[in-house]
PDB file of C-alpha atoms in Angstrom:
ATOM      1  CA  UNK A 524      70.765  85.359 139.340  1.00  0.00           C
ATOM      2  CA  UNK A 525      70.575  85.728 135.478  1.00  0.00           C
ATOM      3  CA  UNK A 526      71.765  89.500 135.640  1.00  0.00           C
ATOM      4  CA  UNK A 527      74.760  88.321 137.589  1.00  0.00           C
ATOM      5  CA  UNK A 528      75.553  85.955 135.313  1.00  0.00           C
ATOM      6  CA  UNK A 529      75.544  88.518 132.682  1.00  0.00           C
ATOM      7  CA  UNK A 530      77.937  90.898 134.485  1.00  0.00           C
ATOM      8  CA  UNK A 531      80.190  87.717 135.145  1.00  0.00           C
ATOM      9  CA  UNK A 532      80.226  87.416 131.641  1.00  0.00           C
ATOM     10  CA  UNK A 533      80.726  90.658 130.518  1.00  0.00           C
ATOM     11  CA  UNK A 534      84.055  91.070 133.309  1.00  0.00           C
ATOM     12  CA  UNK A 535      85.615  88.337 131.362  1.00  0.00           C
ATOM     13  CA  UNK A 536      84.607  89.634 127.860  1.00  0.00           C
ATOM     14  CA  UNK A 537      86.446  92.491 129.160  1.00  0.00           C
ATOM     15  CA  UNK A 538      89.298  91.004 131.100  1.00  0.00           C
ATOM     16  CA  UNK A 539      89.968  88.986 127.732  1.00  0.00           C
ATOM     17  CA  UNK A 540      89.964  91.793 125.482  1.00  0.00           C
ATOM     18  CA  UNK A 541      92.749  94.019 127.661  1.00  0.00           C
ATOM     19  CA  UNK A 542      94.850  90.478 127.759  1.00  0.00           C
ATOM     20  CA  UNK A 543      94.525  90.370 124.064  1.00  0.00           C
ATOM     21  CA  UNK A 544      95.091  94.144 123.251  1.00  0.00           C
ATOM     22  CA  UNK A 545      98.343  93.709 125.332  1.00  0.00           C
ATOM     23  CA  UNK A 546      99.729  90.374 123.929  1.00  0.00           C
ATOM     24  CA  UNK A 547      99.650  91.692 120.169  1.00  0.00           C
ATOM     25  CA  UNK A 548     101.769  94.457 120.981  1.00  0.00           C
ATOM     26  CA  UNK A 549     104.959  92.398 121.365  1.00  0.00           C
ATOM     27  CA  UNK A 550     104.305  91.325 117.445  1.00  0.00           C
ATOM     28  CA  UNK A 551     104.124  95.106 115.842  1.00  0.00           C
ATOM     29  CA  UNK A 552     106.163  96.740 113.858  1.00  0.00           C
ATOM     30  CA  UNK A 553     108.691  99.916 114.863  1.00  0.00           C
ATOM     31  CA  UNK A 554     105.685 101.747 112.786  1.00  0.00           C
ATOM     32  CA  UNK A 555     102.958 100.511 114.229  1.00  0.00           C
ATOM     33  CA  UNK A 556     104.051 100.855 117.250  1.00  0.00           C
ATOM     34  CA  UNK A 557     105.021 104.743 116.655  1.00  0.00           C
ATOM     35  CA  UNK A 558     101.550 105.114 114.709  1.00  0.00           C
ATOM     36  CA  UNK A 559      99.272 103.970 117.950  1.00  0.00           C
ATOM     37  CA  UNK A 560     101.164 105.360 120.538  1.00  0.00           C
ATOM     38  CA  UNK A 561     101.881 109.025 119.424  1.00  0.00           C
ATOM     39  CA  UNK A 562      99.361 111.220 119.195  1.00  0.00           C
ATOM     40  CA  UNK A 563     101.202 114.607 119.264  1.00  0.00           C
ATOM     41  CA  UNK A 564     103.777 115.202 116.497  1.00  0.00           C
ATOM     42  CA  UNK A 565     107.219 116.936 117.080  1.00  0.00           C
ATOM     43  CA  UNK A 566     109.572 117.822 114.275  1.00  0.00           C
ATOM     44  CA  UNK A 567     113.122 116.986 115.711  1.00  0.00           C
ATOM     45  CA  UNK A 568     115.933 119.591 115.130  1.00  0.00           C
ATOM     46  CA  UNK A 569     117.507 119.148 112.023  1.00  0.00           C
ATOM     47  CA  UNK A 570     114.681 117.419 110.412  1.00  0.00           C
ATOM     48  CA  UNK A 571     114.315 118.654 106.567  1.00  0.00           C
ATOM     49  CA  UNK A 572     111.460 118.518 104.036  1.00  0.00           C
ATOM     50  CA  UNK A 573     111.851 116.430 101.039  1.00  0.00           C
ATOM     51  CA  UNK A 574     112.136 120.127  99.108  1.00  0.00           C
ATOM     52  CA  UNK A 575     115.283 121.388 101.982  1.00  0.00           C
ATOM     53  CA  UNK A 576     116.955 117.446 101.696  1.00  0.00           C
ATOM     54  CA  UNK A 577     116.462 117.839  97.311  1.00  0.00           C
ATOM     55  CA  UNK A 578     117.835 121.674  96.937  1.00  0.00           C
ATOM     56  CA  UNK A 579     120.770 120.250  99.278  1.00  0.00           C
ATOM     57  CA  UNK A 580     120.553 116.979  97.825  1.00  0.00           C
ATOM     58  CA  UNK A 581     123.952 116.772  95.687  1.00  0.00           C
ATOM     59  CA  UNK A 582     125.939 117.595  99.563  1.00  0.00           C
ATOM     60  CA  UNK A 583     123.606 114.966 101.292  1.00  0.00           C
ATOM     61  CA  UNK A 584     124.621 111.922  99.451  1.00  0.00           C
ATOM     62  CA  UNK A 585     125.071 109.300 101.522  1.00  0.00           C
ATOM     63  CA  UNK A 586     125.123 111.129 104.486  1.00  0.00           C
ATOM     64  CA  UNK A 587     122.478 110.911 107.502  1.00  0.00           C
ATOM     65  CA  UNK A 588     119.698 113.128 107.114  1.00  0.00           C
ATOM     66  CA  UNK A 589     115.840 113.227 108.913  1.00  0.00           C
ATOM     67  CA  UNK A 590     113.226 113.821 106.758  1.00  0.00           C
ATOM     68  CA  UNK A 591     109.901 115.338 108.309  1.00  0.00           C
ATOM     69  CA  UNK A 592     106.717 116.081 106.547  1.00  0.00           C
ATOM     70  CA  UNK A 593     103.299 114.392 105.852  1.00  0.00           C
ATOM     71  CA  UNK A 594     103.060 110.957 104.423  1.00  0.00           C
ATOM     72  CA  UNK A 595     100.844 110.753 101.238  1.00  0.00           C
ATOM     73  CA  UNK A 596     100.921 107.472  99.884  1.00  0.00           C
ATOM     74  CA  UNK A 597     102.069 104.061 101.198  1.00  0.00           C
ATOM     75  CA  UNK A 598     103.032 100.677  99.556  1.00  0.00           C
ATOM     76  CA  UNK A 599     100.333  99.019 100.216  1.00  0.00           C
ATOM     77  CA  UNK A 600     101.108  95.472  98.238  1.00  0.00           C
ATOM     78  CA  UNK A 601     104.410  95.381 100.607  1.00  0.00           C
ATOM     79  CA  UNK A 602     104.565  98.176 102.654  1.00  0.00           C
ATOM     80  CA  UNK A 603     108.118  98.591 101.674  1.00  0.00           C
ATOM     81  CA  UNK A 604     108.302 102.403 100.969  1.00  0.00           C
ATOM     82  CA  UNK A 605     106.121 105.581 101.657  1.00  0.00           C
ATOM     83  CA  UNK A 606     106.241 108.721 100.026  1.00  0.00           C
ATOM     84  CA  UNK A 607     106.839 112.221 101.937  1.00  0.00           C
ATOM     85  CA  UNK A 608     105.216 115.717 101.093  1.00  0.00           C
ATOM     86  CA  UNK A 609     106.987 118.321 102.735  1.00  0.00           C
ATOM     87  CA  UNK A 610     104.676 120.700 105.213  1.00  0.00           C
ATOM     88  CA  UNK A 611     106.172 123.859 103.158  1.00  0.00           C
ATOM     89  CA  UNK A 612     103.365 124.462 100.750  1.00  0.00           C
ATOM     90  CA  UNK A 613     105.859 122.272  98.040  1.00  0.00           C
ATOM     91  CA  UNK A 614     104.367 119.524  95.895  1.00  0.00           C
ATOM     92  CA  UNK A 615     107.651 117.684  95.767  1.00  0.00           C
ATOM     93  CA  UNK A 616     107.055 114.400  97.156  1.00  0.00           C
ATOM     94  CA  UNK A 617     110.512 112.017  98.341  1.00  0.00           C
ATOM     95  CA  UNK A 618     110.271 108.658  98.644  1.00  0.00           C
ATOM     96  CA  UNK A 619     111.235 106.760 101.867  1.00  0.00           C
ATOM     97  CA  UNK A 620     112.175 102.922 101.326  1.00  0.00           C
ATOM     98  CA  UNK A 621     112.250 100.514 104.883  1.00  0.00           C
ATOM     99  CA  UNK A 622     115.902  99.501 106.449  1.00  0.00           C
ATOM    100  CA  UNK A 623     117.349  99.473 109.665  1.00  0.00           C
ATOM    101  CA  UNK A 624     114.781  99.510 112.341  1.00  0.00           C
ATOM    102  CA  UNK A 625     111.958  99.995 109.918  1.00  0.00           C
ATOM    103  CA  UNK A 626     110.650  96.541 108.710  1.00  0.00           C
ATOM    104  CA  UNK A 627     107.480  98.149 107.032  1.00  0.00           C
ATOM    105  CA  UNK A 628     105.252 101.139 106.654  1.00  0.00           C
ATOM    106  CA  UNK A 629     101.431 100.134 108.034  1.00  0.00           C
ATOM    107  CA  UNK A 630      98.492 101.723 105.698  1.00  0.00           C
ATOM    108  CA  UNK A 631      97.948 103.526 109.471  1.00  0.00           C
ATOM    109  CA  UNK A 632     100.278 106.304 108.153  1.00  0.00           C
ATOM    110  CA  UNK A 633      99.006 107.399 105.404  1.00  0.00           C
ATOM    111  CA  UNK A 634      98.362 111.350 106.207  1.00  0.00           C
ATOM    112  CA  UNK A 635     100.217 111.673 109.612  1.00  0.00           C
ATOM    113  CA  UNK A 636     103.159 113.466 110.272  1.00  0.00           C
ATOM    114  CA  UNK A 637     106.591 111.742 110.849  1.00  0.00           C
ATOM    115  CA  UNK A 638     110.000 112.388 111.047  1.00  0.00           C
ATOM    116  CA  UNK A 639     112.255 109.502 109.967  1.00  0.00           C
ATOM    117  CA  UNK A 640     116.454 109.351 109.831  1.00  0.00           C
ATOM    118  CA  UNK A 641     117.820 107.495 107.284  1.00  0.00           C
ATOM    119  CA  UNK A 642     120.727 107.748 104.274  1.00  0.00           C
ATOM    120  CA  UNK A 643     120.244 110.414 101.195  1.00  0.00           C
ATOM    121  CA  UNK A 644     120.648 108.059  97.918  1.00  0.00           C
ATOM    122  CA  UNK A 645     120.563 109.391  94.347  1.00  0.00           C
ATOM    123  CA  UNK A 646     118.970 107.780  91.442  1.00  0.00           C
ATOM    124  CA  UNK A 647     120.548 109.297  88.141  1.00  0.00           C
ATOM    125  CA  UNK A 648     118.559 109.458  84.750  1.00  0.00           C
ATOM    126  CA  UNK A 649     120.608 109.774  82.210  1.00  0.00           C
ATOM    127  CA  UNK A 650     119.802 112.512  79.550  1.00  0.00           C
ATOM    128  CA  UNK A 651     119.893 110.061  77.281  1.00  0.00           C
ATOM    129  CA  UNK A 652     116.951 108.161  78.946  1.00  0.00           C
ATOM    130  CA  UNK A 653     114.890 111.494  79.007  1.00  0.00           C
ATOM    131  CA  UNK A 654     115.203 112.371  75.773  1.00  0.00           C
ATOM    132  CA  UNK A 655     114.191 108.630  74.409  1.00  0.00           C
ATOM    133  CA  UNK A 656     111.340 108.598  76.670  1.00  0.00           C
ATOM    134  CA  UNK A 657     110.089 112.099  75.772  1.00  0.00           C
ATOM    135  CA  UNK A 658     110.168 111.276  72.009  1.00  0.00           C
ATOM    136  CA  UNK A 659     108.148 107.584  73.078  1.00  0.00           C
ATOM    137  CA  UNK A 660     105.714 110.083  73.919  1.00  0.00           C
ATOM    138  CA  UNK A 661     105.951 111.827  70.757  1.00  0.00           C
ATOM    139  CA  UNK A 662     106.004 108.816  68.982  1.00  0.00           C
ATOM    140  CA  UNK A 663     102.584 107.940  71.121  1.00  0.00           C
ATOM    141  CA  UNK A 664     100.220 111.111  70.616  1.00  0.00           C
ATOM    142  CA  UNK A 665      97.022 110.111  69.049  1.00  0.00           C
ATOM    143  CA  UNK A 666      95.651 112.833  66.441  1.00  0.00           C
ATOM    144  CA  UNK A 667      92.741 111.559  67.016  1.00  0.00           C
ATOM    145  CA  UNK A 668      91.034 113.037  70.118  1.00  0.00           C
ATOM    146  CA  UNK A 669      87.106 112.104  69.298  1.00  0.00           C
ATOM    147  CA  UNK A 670      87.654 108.904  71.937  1.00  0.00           C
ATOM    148  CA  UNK A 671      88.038 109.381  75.660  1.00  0.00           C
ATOM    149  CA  UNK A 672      90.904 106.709  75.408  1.00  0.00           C
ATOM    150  CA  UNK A 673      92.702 108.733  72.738  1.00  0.00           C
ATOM    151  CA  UNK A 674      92.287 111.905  75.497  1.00  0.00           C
ATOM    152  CA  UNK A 675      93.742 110.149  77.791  1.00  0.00           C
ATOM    153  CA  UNK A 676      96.881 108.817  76.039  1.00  0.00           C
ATOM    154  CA  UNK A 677      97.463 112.307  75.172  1.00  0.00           C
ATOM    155  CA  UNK A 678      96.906 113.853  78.662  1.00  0.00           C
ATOM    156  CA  UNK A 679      99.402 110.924  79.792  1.00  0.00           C
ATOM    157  CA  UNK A 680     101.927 111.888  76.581  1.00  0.00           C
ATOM    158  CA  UNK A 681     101.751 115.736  77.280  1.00  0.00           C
ATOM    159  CA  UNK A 682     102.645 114.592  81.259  1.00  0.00           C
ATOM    160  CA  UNK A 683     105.837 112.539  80.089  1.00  0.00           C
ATOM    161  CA  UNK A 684     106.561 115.764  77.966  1.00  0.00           C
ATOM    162  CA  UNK A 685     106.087 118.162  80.497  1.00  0.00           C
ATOM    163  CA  UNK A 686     108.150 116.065  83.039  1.00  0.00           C
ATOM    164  CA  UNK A 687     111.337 115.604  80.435  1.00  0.00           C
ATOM    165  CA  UNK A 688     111.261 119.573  79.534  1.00  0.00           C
ATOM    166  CA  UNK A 689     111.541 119.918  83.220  1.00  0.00           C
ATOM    167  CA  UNK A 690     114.290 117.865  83.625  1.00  0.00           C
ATOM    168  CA  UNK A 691     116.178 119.246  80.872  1.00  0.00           C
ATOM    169  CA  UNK A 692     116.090 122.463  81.970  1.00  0.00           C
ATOM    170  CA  UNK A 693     117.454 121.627  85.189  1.00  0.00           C
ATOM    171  CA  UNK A 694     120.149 119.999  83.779  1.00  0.00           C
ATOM    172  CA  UNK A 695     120.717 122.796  81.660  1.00  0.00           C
ATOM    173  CA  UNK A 696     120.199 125.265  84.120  1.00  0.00           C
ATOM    174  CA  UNK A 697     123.015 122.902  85.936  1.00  0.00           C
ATOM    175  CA  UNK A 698     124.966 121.971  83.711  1.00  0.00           C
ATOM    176  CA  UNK A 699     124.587 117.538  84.410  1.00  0.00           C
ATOM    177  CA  UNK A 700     123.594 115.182  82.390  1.00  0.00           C
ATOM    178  CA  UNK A 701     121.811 113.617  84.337  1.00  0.00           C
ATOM    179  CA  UNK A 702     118.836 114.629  86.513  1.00  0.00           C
ATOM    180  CA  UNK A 703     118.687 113.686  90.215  1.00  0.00           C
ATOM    181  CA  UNK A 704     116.170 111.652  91.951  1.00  0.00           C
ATOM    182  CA  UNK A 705     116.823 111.650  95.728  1.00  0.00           C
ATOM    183  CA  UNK A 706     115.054 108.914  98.470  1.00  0.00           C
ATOM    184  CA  UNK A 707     115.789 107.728 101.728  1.00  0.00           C
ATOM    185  CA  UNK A 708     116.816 104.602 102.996  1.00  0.00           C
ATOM    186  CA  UNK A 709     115.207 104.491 106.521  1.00  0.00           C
ATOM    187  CA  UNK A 710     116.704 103.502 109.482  1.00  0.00           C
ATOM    188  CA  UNK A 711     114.459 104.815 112.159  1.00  0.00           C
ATOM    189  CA  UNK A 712     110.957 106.401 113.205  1.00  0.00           C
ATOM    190  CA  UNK A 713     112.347 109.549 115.124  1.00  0.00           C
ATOM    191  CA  UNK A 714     108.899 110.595 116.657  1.00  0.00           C
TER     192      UNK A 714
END
């Protein structure tokens, strides 16, 4: 009679668990629900990488656009944006920021494949802003590099450097002056 009581048991251990595991799906996000419930990924037509949706970027402005590529870091204090590496070898990264349908991005993401629609928006800096920041770093540059905090500060400085001369020679190369920095206003998981 003991082993039956066990199996009694363990049929409403189990019956209790499948009640639960249903219930808390009602309370999930659009994101959660698209990260347990797909397990094969498929890029919609017209989806773009964040390198396609930034080469295109000055026509895309406020227009519709899906982006589609691999996510590689999420929000995790809010869970308010993601950012998007493209599946085309790039190291451009775009960032993806929650709206419409998309009331957060779950940690669950982080390295999956997704294709989301949402609005192009452009961020410009201002060359002014570049060139201030890249003589900060200047300004910043140990000579000193006997400490490991000194190396540092100077592997940070050369990194601000590095990322101004690469702005200005797009905006030379463009003739702006500004530089663009594209992200996406989500408005829905597409896959």
């Amino acid at each position: 009679m003991n082993m039956f009581r066990r199996k009694i048991m363990a049929a409403v251990f189990v019956g209790l668990a499948m009640l639960s595991a249903c219930g808390t799906q009602g309370g999930q996000s659009a994101a959660e629900k698209n990260v347990n419930h797909k397990t094969e990924f498929v890029c919609p037509d017209g989806a773009m990488t964040p390198k396609q949706i930034s080469e295109n970027g000055e026509n895309l402005v406020d227009k519709d656009v899906i982006i589609t590529g691999k996510v590689s870091h999420v929000c995790v204090r809010s869970g308010k944006k993601c950012f998007i590496a493209g599946n085309d070898d790039s190291t451009l990264l775009m960032q993806v920021f929650v709206g419409g349908e998309i009331d957060t991005f779950p940690r669950e993401l982080m390295y999956k494949n997704v294709a989301i629609n949402g609005v192009l928006k452009v961020k410009k800096i201002e060359k002014e802003k570049i060139l201030a920041q890249e003589q900060q770093a200047k300004e910043k540059m140990p000579e000193d590099t006997s400490s490991q905090e000194n190396c540092q500060i100077i592997e940070q400085c050369h990194h601000v450097m590095q990322q101004a001369a690469d702005m200005k020679e797009w905006m030379e190369k463009n003739g702006k002056d500004y530089y663009p920095v594209y992200y996406v206003e989500g408005r829905k998981f597409l896959n």
